[in-house]
Coordinates of C-alpha atoms in Angstrom, one line a residue:
X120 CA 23.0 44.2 3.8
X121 CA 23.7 44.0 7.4
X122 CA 23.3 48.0 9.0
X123 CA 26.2 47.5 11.8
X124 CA 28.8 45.5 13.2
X125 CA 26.2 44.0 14.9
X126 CA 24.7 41.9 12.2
X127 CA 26.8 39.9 9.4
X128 CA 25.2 38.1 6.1
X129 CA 23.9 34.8 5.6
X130 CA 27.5 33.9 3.5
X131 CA 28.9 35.4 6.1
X132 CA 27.3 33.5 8.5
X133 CA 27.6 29.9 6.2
X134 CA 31.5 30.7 5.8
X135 CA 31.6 31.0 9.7
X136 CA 29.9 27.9 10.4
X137 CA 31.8 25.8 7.8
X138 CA 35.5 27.1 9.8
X139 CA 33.7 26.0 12.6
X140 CA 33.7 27.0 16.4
X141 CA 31.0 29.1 16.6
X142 CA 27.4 28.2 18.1
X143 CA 24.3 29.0 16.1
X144 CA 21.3 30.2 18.1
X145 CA 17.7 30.5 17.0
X146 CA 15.9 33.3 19.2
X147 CA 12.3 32.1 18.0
X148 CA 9.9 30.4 19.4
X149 CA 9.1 26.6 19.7
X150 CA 6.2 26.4 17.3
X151 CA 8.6 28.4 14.9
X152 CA 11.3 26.1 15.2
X153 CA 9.4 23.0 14.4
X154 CA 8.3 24.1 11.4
X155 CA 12.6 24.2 10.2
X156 CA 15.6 25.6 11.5
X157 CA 19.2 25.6 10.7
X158 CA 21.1 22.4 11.6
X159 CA 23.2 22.6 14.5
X160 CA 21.7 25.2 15.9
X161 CA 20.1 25.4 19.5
X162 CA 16.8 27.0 20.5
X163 CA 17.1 29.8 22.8
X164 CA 13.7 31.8 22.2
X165 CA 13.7 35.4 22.9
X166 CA 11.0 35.3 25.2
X167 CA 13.2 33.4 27.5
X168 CA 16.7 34.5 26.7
X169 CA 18.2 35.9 29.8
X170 CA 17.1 32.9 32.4
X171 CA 17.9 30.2 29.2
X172 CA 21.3 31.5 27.3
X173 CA 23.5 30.2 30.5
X174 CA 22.3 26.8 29.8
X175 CA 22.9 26.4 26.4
X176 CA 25.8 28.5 26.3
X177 CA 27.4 29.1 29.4
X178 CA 30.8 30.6 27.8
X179 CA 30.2 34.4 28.1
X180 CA 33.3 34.8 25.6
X181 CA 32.2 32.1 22.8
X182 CA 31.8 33.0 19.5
X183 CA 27.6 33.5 18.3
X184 CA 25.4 34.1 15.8
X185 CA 21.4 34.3 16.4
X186 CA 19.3 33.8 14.0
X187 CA 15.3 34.6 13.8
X188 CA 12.6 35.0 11.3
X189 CA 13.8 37.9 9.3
X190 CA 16.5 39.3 11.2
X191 CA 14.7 41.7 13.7
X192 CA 14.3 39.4 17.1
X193 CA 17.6 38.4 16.4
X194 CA 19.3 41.7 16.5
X195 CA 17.4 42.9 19.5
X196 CA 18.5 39.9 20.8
X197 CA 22.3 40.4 20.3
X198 CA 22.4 43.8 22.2
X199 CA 20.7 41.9 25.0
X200 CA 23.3 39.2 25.6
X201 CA 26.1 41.7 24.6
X202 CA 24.7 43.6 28.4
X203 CA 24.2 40.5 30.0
X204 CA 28.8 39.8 29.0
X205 CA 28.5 37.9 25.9
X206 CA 31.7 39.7 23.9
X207 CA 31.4 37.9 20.5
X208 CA 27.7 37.5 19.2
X209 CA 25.9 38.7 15.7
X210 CA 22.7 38.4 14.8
X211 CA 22.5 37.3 11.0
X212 CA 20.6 39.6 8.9
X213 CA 17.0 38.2 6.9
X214 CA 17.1 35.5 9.5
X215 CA 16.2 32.2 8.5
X216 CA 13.7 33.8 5.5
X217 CA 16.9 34.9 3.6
X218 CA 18.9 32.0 3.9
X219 CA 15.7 29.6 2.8
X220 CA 15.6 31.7 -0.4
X221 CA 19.5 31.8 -0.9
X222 CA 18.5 27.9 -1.6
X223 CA 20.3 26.9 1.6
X224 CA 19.8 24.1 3.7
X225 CA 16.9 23.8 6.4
X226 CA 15.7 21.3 8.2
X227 CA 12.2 20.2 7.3
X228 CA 10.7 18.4 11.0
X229 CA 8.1 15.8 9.8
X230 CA 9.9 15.6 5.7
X231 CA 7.2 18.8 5.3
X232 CA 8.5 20.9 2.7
X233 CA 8.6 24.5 2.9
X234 CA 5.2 25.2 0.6
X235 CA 3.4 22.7 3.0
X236 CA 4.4 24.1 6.3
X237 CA 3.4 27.6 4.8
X238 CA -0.4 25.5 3.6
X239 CA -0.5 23.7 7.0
X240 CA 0.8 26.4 9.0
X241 CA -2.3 26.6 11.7
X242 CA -1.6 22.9 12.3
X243 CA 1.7 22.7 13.4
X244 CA 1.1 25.3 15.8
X245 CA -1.4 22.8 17.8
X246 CA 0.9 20.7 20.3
X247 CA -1.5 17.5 19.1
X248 CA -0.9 18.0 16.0
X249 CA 2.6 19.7 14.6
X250 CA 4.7 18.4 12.1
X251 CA 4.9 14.8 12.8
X252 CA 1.1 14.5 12.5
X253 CA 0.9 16.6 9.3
X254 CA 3.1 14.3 8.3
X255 CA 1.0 11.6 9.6
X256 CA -2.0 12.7 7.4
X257 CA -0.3 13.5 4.3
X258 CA 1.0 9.5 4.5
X259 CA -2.8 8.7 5.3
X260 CA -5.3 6.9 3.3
X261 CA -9.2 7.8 3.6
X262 CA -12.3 6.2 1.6
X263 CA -15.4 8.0 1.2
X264 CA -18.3 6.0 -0.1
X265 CA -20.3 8.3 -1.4
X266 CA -19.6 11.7 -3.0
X267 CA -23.0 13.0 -2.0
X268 CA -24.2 15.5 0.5
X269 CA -22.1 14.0 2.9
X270 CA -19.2 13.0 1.1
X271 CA -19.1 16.6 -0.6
X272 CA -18.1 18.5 2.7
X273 CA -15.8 15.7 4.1
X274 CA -14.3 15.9 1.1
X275 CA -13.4 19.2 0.9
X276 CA -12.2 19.3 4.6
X277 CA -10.4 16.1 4.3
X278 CA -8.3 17.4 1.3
X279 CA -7.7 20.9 3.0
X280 CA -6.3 19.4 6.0
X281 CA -4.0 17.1 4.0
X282 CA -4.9 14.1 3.9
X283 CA -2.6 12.4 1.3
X284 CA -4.9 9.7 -0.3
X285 CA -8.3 9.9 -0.7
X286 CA -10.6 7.6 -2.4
X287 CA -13.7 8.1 -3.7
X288 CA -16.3 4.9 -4.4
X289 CA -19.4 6.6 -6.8
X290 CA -20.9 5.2 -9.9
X291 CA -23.3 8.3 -10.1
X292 CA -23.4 11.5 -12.5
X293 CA -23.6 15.2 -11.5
X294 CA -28.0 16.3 -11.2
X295 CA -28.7 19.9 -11.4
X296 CA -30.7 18.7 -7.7
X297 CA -27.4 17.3 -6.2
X298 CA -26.0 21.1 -6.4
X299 CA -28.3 22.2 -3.3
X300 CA -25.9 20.2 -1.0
X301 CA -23.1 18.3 -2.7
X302 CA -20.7 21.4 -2.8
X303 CA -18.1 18.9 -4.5
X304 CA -19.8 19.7 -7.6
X305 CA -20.9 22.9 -9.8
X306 CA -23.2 23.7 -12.7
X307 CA -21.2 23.2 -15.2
X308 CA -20.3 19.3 -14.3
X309 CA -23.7 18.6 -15.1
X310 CA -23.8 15.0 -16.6
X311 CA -20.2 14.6 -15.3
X312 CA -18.9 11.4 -13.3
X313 CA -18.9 12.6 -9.9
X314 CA -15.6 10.7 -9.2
X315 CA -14.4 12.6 -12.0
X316 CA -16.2 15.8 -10.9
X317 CA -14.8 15.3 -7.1
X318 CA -11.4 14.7 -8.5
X319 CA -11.0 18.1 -10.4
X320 CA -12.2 20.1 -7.5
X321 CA -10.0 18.2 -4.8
X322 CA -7.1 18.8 -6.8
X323 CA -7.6 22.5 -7.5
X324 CA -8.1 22.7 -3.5
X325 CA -4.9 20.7 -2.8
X326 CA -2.1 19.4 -4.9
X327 CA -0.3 18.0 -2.1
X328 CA -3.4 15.3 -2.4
X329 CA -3.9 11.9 -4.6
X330 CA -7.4 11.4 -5.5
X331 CA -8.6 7.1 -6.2
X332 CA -11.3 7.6 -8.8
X333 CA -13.7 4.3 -7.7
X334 CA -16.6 4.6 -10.5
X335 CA -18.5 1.7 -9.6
X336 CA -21.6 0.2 -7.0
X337 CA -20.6 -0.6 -3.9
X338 CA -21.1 -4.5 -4.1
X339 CA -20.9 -7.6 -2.2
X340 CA -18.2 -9.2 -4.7
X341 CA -16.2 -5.8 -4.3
X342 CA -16.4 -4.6 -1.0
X343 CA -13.4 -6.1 0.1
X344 CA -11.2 -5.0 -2.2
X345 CA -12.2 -1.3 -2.6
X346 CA -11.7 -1.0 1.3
X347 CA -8.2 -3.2 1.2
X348 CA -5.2 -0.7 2.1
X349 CA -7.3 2.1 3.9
X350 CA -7.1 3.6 7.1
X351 CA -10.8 4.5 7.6
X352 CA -13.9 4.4 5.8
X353 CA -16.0 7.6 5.8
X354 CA -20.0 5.9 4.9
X355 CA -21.8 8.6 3.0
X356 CA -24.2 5.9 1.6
X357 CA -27.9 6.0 1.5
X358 CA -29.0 2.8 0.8
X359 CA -28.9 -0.4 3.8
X360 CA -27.9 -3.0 1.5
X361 CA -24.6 -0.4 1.0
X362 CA -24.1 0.0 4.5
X363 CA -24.3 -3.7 5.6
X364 CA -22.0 -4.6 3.3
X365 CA -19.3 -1.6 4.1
X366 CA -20.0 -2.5 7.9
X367 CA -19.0 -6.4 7.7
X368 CA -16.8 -6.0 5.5
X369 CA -15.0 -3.0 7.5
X370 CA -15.2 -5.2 10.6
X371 CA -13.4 -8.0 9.4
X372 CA -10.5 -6.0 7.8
X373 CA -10.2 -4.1 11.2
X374 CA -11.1 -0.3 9.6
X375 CA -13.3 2.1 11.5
X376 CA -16.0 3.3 9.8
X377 CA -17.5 7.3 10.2
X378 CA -20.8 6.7 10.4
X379 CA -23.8 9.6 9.6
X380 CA -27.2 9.9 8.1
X381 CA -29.9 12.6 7.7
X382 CA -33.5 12.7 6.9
X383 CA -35.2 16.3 6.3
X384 CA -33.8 18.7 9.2
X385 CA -32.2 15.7 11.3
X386 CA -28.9 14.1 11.3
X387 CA -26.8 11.1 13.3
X388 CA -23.1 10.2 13.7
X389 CA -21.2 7.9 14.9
X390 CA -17.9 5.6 14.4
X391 CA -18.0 1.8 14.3
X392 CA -14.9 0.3 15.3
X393 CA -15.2 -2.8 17.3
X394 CA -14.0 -3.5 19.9
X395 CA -14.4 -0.6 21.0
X396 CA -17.5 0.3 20.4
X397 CA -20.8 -1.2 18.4
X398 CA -21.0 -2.1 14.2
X399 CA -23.6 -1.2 12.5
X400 CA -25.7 -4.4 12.9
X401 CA -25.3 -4.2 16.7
X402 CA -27.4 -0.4 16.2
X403 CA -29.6 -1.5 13.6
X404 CA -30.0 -5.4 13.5
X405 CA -32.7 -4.7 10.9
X406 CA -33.7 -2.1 8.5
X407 CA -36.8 -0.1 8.5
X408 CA -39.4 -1.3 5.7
X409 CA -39.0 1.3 2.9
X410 CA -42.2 3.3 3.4
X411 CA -40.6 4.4 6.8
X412 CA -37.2 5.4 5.4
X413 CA -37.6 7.1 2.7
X414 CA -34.6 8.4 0.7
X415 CA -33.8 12.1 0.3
X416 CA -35.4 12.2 -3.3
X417 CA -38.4 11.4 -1.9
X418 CA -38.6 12.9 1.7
X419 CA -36.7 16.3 1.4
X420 CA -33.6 17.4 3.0
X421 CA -32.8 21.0 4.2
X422 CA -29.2 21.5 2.2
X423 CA -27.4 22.5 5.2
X424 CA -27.8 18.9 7.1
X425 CA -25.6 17.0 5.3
X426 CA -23.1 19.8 5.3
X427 CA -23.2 19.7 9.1
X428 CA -22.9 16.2 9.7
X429 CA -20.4 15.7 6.7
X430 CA -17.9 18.0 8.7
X431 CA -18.6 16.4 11.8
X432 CA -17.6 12.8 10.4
X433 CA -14.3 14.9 8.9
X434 CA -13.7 15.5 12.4
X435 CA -13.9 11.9 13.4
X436 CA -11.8 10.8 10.7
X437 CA -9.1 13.2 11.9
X438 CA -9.4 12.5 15.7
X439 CA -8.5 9.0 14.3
X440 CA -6.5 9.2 11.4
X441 CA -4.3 11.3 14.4
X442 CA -4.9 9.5 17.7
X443 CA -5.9 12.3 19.3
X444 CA -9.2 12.9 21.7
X445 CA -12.4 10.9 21.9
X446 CA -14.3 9.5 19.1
X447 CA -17.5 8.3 19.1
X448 CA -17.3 5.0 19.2
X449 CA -19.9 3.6 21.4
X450 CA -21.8 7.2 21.0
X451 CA -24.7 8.2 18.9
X452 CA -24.6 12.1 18.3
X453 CA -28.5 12.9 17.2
X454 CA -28.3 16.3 15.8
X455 CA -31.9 18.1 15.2
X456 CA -31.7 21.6 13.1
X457 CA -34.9 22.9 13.6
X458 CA -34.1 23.2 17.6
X459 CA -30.4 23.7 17.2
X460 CA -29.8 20.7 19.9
X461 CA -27.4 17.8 19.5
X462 CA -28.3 14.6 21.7
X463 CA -26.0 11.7 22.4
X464 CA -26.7 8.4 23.6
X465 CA -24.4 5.6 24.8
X466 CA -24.1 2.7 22.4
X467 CA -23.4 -1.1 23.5
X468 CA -22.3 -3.8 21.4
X469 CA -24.7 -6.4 20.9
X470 CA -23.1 -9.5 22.4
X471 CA -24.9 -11.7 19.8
X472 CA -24.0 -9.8 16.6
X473 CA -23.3 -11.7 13.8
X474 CA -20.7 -9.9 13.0
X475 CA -18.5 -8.4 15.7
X476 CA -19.2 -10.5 19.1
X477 CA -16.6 -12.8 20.4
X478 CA -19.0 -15.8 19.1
X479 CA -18.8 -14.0 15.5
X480 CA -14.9 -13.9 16.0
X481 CA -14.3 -17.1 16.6
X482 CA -16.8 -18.1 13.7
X483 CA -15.0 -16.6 11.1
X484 CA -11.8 -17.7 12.5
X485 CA -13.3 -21.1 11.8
X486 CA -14.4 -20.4 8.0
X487 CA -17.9 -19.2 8.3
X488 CA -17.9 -17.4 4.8
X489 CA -19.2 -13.8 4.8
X490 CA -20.3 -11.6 4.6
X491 CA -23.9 -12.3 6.0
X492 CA -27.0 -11.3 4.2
X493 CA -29.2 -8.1 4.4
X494 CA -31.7 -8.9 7.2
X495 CA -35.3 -8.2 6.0
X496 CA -36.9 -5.1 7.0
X497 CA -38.8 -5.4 10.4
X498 CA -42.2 -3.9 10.9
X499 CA -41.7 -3.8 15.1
X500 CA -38.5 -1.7 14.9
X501 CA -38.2 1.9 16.1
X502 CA -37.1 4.3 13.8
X503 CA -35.7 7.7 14.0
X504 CA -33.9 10.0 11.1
X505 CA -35.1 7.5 8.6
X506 CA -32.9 5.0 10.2
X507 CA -34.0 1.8 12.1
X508 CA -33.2 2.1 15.6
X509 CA -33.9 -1.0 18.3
X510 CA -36.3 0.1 21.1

């Protein structure tokens, strides 16, 4: 109840509004208003109030009632425009907290509701981000091939930030050795599908996201169509048959692709979207022979790697998924755990690529079928973190 003539109820304050006549102010600040606020109200935040209430309401003798978070702001607000002349203002008691769980009417910037402004609460406070891009994400559509090591921890951070659709291509089951890196996954799901394994945990995580169960290979006859209708592709593969096909197939359909590997304590990222940067066969025209890339089975890999790397490619995905920063297209990012150092190097795209070049364009464009066929491991290459690389 309100504690002096100075404050008035939220009915009191509905009933006032309804007659009419009478501006609404909200004394909070700009990253508190876009998360809601009362319709027809203006912002006039506290901070600001004495060189800002003249413009917004330069009628020293109309009728107002401020409005905050719970009431406190507000009313400390009231006596200050009541000794700056302003003869008819209240501040309305439980602010905009009370009148949410009265059941009235607020207005939700970006269609966020009120549960997912409280869960995404840290991300509408960054200017590059705020409601409309929450929004952006929640409408956003991600596939991860792979619900591996790296899969696992973009996962996770994919589905915490929001992202409203994430698919998940795996035809694997949960191993007790999977559960030193692939944090998707538990004990207990040993033996379990891991689409069905990823699944359960994204959804415990976050409700607010829709989880496309893909059990099957990754396949030149399905490529196509598990990638049709996404935004990006996140490529937690570890074969190069998988990733040529995800690469040409990504190319033509005009998706990035968030590129990283690891072998033992190293890792590499980057993002292949042409034209502005590289594909895949532009970096590695042809694959190491298998001796020299060996898988992590067979060669090790410190658990903490793909961790790293998997949240690095989470970034990318966001940077994109919310046109915001730098990605790495036409960037390698070598990461080395040992030394704690991360290297880049600048990427070109190879004007002869089968796949992505002008020439390749135009090729397609005259029904050249694709996609193009695994190229046969070289035995000249240069290789680095398992992964061929030209010299």
């Amino acid at each position: 109840m309100p504690e002096s003539s100075e404050e008035i109820t939220t009915a009191e304050a509905a009933d006032r509004l309804r007659a009419g006549g009478v501006t609404l102010v909200d004394v909070r600040e700009q990253h508190e208003w876009d998360a809601g606020h009362l319709d027809a109200a203006v912002l006039v935040p506290k901070s600001r109030l004495a060189s800002s209430i003249e413009d917004a309401v330069p009628d020293r003798s109309a009728p107002l009632i401020l409005y905050c978070g719970v009431g406190q702001r507000s009313l400390v607000a009231t006596r200050a425009l009541k000794s700056m002349g302003y003869a008819d203002v209240v501040s309305m008691a439980g602010g905009i907290e009370a009148w949410r769980r009265e059941g009235r009417p607020v207005a939700e910037p970006g269609g966020l509701t009120h549960d997912q402004r409280q869960r995404y609460s840290r991300h509408l406070l960054i200017p590059e981000v705020g409601p409309e891009g929450q929004a952006r994400l929640l409408a956003s559509k991600v596939l991860l091939v792979g619900a591996g090591g790296l899969g696992s921890p973009a996962a996770l951070y994919l589905a915490a930030a929001g992202v409203g659709t994430l698919g998940i291509v795996d035809f694997d089951v949960v191993d007790a050795s999977n559960l030193q890196r692939q944090v998707l996954h538990a004990t207990d799901r040993v033996g379990m599908r891991k689409t069905v394994s990823a699944a359960q945990t994204i959804g415990a995580l976050n409700p607010d996201v829709t989880v496309v169960q893909h059990d099957e290979m990754l396949v030149a006859d399905n490529v196509a169509r598990l990638i049709e209708g996404y935004d990006v592709v996140l490529d937690g593969t570890d074969t190069f048959e998988t990733r040529y096909l995800l690469n040409d197939a990504a190319v033509i359909a005009g998706i990035p692709v968030v590129h990283a590997s690891v072998f033992r304590f190293e890792g590499q990222l980057t993002v292949f979207d042409p034209p502005d940067g590289p594909c895949y066969r532009c970096l590695y025209p042809t694959p190491p022979p298998p001796e020299l890339a060996p898988g992590c089975s067979v060669a090790g890999v410190l658990g903490v790697v793909p961790g790293i790397m998997g949240l690095l490619q989470s970034n990318e995905v966001l940077k994109l998924l919310l046109g915001i920063g730098d990605t790495l297209a036409g960037r390698l990012v070598l990461f080395d755990a040992l030394a704690g150092e991360f290297t880049e190097l600048r990427l070109r795209r190879d004007p002869a690529c089968p796949v992505c070049s002008d020439a390749a364009v135009e090729a397609r464009e005259a029904g050249t079928p694709l996609p193009l066929p695994v190229p046969s491991p070289a035995d000249d290459a240069v290789f680095t973190l398992g992964t061929a690389r030209p010299a």
